Short mmCIF file of C-alpha atoms in Angstrom, two decimals:
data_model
loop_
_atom_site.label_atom_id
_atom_site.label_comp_id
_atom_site.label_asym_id
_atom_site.label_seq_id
_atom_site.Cartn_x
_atom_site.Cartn_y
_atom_site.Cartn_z
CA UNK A 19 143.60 -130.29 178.19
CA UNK A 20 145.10 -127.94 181.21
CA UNK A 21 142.22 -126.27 183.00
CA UNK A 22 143.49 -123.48 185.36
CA UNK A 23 141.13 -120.59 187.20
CA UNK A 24 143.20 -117.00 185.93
CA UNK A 25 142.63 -113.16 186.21
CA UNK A 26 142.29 -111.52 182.99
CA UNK A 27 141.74 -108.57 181.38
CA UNK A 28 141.36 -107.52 177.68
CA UNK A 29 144.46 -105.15 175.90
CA UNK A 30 143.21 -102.02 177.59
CA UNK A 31 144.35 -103.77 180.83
CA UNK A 32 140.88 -102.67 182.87
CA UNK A 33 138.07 -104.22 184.71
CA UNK A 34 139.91 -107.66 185.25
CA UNK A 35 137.38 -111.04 186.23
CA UNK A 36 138.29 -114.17 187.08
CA UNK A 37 137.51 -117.56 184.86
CA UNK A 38 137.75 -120.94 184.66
CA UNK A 39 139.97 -121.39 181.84
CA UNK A 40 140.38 -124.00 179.07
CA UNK A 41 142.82 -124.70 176.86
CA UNK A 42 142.21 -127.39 174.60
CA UNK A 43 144.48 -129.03 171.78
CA UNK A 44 142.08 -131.04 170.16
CA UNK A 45 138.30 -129.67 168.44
CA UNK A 46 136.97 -132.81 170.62
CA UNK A 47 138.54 -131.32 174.14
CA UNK A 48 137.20 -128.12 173.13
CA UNK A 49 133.83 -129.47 172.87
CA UNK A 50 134.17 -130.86 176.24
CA UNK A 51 134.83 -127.19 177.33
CA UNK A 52 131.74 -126.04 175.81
CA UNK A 53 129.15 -128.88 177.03
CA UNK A 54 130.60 -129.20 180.48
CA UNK A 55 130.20 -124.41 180.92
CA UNK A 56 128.43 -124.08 183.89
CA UNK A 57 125.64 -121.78 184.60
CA UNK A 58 127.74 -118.70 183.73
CA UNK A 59 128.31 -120.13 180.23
CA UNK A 60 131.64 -119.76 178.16
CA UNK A 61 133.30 -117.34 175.51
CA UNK A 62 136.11 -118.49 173.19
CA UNK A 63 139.21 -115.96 173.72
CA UNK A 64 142.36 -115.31 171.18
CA UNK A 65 145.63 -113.31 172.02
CA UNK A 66 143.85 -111.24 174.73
CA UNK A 67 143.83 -108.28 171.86
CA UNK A 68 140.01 -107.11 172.38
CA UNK A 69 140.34 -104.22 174.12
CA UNK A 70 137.83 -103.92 176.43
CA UNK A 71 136.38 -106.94 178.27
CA UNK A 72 134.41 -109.25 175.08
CA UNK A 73 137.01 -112.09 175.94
CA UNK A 74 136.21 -112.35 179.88
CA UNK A 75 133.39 -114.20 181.31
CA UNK A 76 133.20 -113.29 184.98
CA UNK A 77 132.62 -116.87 187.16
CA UNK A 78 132.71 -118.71 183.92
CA UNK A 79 134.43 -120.81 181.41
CA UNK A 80 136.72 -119.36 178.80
CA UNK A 81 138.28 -121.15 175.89
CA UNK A 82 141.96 -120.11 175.20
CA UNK A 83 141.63 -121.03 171.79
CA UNK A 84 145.88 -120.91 171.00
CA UNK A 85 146.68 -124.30 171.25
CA UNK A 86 144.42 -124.91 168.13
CA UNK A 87 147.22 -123.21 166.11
CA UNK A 88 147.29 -125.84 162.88
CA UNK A 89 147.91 -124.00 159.44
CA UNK A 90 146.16 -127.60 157.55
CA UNK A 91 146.33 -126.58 153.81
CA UNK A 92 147.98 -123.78 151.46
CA UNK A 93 147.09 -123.62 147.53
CA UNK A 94 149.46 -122.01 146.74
CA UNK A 95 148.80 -121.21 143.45
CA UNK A 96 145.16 -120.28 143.84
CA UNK A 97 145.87 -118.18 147.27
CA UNK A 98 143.72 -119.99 149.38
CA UNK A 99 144.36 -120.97 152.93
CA UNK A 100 142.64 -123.69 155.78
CA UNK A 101 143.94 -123.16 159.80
CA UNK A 102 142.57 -123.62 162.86
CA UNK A 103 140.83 -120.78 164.31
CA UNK A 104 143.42 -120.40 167.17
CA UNK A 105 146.72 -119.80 164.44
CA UNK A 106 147.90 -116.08 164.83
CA UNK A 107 147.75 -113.26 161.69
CA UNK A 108 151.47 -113.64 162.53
CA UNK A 109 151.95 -117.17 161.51
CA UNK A 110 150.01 -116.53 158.70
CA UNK A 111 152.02 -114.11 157.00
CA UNK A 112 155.15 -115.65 158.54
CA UNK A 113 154.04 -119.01 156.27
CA UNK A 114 152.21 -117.42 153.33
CA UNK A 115 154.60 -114.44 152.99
CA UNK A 116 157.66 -116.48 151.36
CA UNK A 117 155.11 -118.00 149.00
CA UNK A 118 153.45 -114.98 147.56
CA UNK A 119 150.54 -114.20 149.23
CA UNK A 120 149.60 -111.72 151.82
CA UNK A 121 146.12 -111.21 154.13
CA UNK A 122 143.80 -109.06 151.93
CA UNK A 123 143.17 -107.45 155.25
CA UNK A 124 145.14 -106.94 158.33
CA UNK A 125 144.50 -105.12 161.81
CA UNK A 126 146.78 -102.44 163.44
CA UNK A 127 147.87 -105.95 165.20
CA UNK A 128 149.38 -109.37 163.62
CA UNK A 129 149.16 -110.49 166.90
CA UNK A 130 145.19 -111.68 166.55
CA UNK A 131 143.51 -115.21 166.07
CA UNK A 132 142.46 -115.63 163.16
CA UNK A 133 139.05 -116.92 164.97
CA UNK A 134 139.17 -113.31 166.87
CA UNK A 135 139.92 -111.57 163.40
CA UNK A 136 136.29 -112.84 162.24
CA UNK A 137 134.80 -112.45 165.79
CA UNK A 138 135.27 -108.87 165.58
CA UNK A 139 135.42 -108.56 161.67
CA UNK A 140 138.29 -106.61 161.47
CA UNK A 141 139.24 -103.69 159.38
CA UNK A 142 142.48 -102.39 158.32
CA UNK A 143 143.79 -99.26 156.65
CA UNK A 144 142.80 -100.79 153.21
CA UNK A 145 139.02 -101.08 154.07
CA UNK A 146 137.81 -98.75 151.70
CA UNK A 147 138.71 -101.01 148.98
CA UNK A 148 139.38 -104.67 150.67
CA UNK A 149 136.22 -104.54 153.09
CA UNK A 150 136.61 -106.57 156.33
CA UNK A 151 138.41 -109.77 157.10
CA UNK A 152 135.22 -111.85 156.91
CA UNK A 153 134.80 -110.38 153.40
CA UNK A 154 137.31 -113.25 152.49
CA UNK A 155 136.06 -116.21 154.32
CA UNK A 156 135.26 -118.60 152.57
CA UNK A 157 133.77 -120.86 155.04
CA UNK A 158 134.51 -121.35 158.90
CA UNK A 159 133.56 -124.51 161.07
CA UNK A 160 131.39 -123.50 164.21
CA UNK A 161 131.15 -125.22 167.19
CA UNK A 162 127.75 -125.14 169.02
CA UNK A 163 126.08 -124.81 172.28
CA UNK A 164 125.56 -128.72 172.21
CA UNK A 165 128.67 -129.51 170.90
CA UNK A 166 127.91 -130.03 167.49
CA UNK A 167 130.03 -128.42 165.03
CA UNK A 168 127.99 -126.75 161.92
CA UNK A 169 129.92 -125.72 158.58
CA UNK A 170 128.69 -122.14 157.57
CA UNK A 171 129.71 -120.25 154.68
CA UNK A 172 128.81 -116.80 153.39
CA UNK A 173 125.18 -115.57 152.32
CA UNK A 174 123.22 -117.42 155.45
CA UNK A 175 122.28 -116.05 158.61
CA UNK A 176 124.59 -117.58 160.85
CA UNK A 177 127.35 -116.60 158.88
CA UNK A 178 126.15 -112.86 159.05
CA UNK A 179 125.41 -113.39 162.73
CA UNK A 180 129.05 -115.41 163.76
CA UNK A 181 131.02 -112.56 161.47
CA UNK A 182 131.56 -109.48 164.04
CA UNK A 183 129.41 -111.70 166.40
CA UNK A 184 131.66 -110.90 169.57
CA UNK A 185 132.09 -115.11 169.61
CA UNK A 186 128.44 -115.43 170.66
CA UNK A 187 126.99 -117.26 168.40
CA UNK A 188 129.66 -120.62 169.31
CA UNK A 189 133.27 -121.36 168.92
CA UNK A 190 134.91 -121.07 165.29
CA UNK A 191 136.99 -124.07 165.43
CA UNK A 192 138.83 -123.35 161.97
CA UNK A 193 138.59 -121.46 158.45
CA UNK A 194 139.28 -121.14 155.16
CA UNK A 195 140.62 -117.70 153.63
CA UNK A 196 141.32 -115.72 150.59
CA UNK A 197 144.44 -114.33 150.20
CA UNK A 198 146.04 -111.06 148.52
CA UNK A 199 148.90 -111.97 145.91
CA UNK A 200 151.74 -109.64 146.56
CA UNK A 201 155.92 -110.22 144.63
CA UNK A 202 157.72 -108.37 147.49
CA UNK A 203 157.81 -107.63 151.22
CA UNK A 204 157.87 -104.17 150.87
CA UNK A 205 155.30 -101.36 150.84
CA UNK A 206 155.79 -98.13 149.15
CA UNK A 207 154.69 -95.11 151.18
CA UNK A 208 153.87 -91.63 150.73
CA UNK A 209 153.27 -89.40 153.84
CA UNK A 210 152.22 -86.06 153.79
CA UNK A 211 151.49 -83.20 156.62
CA UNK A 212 148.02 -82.20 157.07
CA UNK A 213 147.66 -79.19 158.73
CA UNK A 214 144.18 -79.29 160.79
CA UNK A 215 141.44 -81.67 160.29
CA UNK A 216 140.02 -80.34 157.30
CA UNK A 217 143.00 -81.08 155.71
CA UNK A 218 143.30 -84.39 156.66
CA UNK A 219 139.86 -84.93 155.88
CA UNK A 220 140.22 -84.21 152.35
CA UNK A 221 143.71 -85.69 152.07
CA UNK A 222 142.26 -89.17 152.57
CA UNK A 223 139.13 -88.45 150.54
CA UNK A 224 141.07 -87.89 147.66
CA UNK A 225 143.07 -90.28 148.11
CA UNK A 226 142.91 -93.61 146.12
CA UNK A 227 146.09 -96.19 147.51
CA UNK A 228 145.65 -99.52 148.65
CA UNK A 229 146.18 -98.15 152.26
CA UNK A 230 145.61 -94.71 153.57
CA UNK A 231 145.27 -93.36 157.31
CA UNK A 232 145.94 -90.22 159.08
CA UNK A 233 147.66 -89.98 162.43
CA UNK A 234 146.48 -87.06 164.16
CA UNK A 235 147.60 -85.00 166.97
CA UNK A 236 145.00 -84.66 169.46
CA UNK A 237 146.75 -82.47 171.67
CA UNK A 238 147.23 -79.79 168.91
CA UNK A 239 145.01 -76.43 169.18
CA UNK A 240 143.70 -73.13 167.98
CA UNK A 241 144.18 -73.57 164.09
CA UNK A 242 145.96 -76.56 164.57
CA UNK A 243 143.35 -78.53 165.92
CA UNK A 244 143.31 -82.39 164.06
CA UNK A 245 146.64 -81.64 162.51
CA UNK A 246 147.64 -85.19 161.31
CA UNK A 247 150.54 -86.87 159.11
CA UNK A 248 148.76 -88.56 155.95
CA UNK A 249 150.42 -91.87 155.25
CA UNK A 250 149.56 -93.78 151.98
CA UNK A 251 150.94 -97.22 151.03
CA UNK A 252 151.00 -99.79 148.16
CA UNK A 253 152.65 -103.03 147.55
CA UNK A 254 156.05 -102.81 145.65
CA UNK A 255 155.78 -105.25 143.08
CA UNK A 256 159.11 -106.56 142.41
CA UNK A 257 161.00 -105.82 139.30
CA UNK A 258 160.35 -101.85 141.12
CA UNK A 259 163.27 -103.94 143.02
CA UNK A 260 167.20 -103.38 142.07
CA UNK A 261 168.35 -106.56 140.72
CA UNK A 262 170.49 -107.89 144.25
CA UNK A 263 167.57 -106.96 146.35
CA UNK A 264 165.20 -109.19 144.32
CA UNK A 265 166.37 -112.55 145.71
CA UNK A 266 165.31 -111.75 149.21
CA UNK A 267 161.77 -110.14 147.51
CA UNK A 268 159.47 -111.85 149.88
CA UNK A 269 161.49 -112.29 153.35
CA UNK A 270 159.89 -111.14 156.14
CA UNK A 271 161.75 -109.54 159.01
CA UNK A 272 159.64 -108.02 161.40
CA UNK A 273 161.69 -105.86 163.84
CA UNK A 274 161.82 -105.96 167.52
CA UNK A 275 162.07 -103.66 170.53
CA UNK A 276 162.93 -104.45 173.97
CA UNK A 277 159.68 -105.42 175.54
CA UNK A 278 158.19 -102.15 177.94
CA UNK A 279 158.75 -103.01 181.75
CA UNK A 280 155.99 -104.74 183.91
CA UNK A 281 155.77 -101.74 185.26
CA UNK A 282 155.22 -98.40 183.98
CA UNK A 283 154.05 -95.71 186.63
CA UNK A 284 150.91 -94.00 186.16
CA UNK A 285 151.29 -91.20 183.75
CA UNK A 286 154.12 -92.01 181.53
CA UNK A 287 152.01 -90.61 178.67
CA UNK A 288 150.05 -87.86 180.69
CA UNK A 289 149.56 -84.29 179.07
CA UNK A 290 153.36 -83.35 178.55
CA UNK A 291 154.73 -86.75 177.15
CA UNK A 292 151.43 -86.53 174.79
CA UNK A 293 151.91 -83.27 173.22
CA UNK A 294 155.00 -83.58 172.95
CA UNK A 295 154.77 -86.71 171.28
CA UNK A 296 152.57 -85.75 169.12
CA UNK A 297 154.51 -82.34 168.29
CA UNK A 298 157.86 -84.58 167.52
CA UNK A 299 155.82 -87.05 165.16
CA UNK A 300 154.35 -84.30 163.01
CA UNK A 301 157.58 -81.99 162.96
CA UNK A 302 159.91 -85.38 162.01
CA UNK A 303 157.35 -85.50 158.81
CA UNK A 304 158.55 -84.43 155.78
CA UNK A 305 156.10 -81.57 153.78
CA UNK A 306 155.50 -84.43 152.14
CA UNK A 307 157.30 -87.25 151.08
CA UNK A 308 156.75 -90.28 148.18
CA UNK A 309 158.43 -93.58 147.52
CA UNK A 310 159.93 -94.55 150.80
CA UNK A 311 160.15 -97.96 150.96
CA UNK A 312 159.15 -99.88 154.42
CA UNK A 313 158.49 -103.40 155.52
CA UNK A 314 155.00 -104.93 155.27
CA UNK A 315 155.68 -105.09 159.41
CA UNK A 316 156.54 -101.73 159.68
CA UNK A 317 154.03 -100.15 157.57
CA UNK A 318 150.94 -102.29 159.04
CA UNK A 319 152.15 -103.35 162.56
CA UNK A 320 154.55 -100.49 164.13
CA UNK A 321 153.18 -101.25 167.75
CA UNK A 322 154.01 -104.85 167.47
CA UNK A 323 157.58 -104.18 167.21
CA UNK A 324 157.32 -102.75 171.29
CA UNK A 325 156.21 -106.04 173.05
CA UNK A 326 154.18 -104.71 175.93
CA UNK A 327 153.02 -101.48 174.49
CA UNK A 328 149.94 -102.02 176.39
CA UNK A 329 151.55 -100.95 179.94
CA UNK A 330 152.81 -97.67 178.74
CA UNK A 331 149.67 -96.58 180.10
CA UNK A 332 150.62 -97.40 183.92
CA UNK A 333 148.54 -99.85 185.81
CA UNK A 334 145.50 -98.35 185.35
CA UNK A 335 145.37 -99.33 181.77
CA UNK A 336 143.70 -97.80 179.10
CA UNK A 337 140.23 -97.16 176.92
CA UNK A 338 140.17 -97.66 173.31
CA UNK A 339 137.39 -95.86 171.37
CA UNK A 340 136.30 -95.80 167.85
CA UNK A 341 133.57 -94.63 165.94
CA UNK A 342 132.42 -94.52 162.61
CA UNK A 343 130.29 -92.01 161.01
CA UNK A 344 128.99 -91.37 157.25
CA UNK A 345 129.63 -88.87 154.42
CA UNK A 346 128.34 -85.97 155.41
CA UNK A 347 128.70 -86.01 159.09
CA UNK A 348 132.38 -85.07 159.33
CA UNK A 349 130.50 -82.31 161.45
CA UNK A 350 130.70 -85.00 164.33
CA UNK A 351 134.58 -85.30 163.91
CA UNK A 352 135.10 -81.87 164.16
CA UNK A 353 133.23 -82.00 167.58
CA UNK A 354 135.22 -84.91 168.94
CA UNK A 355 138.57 -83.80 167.87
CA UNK A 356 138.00 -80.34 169.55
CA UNK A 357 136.55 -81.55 173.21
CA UNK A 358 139.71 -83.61 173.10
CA UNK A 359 142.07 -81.10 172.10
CA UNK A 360 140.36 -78.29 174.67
CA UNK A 361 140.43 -80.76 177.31
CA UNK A 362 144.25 -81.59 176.65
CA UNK A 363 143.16 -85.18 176.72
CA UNK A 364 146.49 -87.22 176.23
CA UNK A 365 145.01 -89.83 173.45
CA UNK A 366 147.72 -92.17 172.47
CA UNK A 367 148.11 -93.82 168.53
CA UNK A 368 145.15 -91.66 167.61
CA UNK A 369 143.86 -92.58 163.89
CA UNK A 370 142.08 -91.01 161.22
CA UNK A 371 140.72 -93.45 157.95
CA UNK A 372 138.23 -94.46 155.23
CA UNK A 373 135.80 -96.99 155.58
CA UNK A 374 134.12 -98.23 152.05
CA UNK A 375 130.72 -100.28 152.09
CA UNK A 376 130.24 -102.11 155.21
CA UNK A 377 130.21 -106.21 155.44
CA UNK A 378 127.21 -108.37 155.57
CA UNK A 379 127.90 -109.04 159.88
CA UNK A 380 125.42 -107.54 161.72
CA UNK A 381 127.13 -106.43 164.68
CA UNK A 382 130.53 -105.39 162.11
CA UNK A 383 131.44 -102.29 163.24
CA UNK A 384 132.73 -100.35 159.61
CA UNK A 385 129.82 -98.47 158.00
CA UNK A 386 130.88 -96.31 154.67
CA UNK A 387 132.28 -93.17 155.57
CA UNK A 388 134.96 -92.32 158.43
CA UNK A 389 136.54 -93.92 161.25
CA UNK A 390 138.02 -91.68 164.08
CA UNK A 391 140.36 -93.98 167.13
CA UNK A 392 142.20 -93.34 170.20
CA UNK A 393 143.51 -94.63 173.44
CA UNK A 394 142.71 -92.66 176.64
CA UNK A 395 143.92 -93.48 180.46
CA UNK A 396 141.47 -95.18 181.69
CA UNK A 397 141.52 -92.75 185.29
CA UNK A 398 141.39 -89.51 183.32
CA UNK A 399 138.92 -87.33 185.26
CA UNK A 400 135.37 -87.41 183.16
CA UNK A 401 136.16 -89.79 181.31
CA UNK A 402 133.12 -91.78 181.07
CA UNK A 403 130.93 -88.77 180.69
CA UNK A 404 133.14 -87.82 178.14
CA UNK A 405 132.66 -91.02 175.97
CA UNK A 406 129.20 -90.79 176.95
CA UNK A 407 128.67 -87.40 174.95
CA UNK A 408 130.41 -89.07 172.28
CA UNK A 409 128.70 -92.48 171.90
CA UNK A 410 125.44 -90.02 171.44
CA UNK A 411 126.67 -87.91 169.09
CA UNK A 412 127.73 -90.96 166.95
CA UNK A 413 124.42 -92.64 166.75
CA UNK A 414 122.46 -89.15 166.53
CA UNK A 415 124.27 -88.39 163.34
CA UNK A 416 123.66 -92.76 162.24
CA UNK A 417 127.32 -94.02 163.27
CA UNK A 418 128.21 -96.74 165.55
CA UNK A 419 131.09 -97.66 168.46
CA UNK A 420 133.23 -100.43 167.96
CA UNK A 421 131.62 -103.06 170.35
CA UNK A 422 135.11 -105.46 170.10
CA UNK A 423 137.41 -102.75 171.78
CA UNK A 424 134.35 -101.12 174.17
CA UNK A 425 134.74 -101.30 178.00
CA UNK A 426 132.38 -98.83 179.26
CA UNK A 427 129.68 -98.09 176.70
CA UNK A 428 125.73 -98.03 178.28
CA UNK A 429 123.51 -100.89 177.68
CA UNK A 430 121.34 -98.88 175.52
CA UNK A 431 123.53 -97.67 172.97
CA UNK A 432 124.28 -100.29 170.95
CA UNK A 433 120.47 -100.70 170.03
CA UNK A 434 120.75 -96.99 168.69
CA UNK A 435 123.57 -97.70 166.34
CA UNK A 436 123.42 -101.89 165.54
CA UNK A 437 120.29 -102.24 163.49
CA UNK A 438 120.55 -105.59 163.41
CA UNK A 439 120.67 -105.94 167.13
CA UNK A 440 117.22 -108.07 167.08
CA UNK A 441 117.85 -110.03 164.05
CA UNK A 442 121.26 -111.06 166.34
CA UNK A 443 119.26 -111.54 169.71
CA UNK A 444 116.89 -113.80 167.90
CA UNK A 445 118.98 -116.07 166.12
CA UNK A 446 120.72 -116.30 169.19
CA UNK A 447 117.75 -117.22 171.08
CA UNK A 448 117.01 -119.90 168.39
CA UNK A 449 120.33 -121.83 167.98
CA UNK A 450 121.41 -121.24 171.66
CA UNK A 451 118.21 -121.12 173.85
CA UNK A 452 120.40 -121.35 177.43
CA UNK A 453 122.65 -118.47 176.43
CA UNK A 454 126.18 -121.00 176.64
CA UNK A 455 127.96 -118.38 174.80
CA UNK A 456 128.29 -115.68 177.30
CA UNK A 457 131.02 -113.03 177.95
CA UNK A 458 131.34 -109.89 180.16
CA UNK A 459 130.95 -107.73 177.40
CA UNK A 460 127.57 -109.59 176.28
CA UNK A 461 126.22 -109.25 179.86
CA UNK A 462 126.78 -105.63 180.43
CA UNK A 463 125.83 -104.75 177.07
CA UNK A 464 122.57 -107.19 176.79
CA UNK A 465 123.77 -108.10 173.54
#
């Protein structure tokens, strides 16, 4: 096992610490990692996709969890899969694609651990009808402050605790998943031009495909304000397929970019590149448009095909924030969308979407209703008071902030919006009485 002391930083690229860092092969070396932490415990990291910082530990351990990349079993006939908890959504698909089966859910990312996919319980654009990923775990194998590994499957307490638990509860060494049958790689996908929020707002709530999202343009005003392209998608099933076309069904072919530069200067996507961003994606939109077909990559993962998208943002990096509110408090979007747009704040891959009932994790972030999400530079002027304003808006109206891609929130907010909060701190305190699972985000956010 290669043990190294690094710098690192989640996606958003701000507030790097420093580590001791791990990176075991074996589930026995990465017990060794976790009973030899030192007195500023350890966290189990992925990819480095949480935005903000719930994969640093400041002066501790960390567990790179990639080298425990094992895909151990397929059925492929009853679409079940076992891997180790360090295999990427991208090897996933890239195995279980060509064999007829897809992930029932999947991030705006392939580029996630499957063990940080259940650490953060994450959604995709299908949530309204697929739930969360931890929805389809079937059991995960957890390895404990005292190096013991527990087997915990759905309907107990630790599995509601480990599933959106930030890694805090221990180290989930492997899993076992359902998966999504699916006869072709391709997604059919209607888009359609919304033309303020109110219009995207009942776009997607009368919607009813698979996948639905809105992309809206923050920097758009006056009666424009939320404008957003309304894109819809389903899986093409395959004798939709022309006859030649039907041999290569279930190839996938994600495409590439060159990789953005290691460095971008600061303001690449300031006010001007925003809007006018934003103006050329909803102008290139059709009225609306039906059928088109797309790639499963290109449909869930268009970021992933720029390798580095992360530095467009300059070296000061970036802040990711997402809410979620109920039916009925759409009020709260409105709000939001319009300090942005008066403020010309240039938001970057800003996203509008359903959320259906919520999973049984108690710190999952997706409560029924809406989810609003946007990436700001991290040295825009009022920033943090900004967020601030809207972090208490959320909970006053009963939403939540998504605590895996959070940097900045206060430590009293979460308490507001998590109800679960003590059940979590107490079967913490139970099963890990020294607090071994630590992390930067845990510390500042006294989770």
């Amino acid at each position: 096992m290669s043990v190294d002391t690094v710098s690192m930083t989640g996606w958003g690229r701000t507030a790097p610490t420093t580590a001791l860092r791990f990176r075991p092969r074996t589930y026995e070396e990465a017990a060794v990692a976790v009973t030899g932490r030192g007195p500023r415990g350890v966290v189990a990291r992925g990819l480095g996709r949480a935005h903000g910082d719930a994969a640093q530990n400041a002066g501790g351990s960390v567990v790179d969890m990639t080298g425990l990349d094992r895909v151990h079993a397929v059925d492929a006939v009853g679409g079940v899969v076992a891997c180790d908890a360090g295999v990427s959504l991208h090897r996933l698909i890239e195995a279980l694609l060509p064999l007829g089966w897809f992930l029932p859910v999947t991030p705006a990312t392939r580029y996630v651990t499957v063990g940080g996919a259940i650490g953060s319980d994450l959604h995709g654009t299908g949530h309204r009808t697929a739930g969360s990923f931890t929805r389809h775990v079937r059991s995960l194998e957890l390895l404990t402050a005292d190096g013991s590994v527990r087997r915990v499957v759905p309907g107990t307490d630790l599995f509601d605790a480990t599933a959106g638990g930030l890694g805090l509860t221990g180290v989930i060494l492997s899993a076992t998943l359902s998966l999504l049958p699916v006869t072709t790689s391709l997604m059919s996908v209607d888009t359609e031009r919304a033309a303020d929020l109110d219009a995207a707002l009942a776009g997607l709530a009368a919607g009813g495909a698979a996948y639905e999202s809105a992309r809206i343009d923050l920097m758009a005003r006056g009666r424009a304000t939320g404008r957003a392209v309304l894109i819809r998608g389903e899986h093409v099933p395959v004798d939709a397929l022309p006859a030649r076309a039907r041999r290569t069904a279930l190839a996938f072919r994600p495409g590439k970019l060159p990789p953005v530069p290691a460095y971008v200067p600061e303001g690449l996507l300031g006010r001007a590149p925003a809007a006018l961003l934003g103006e050329l994606r909803f102008r290139g939109a059709r009225a609306a448009r039906a059928g088109r077909l797309q790639r499963i990559s290109a449909f869930f993962h268009p970021l992933d095909a720029l390798p580095g998208w992360n530095r467009l943002h300059g070296p000061g990096g970036f802040v990711q924030y997402q809410c979620a509110v109920g039916d009925g408090q759409e009020e709260v979007l409105h709000r939001i969308v319009q300090r942005l747009a008066r403020r010309r704040c240039p938001a970057f891959h800003a996203v509008l979407q359903r959320l259906g009932a919520g999973g049984p994790g108690w710190l999952s972030f997706p409560v029924p209703g809406w989810s609003l999400s946007f990436g700001l530079p991290a040295g825009l002027p009022g920033l943090g008071r900004l967020l601030d304003l809207f972090d208490d808006e959320t909970a006053a109206a009963g939403g939540r902030v998504c605590l895996a891609k959070d940097a900045r929130m206060r430590p009293s907010a979460p308490a507001a919006m998590y109800p679960r909060l003590p059940d979590f701190r107490a079967l913490r305190g139970e099963l890990d009485p020294e607090g071994a699972f630590r992390s930067d985000l845990s510390r500042r956010l006294a989770l």
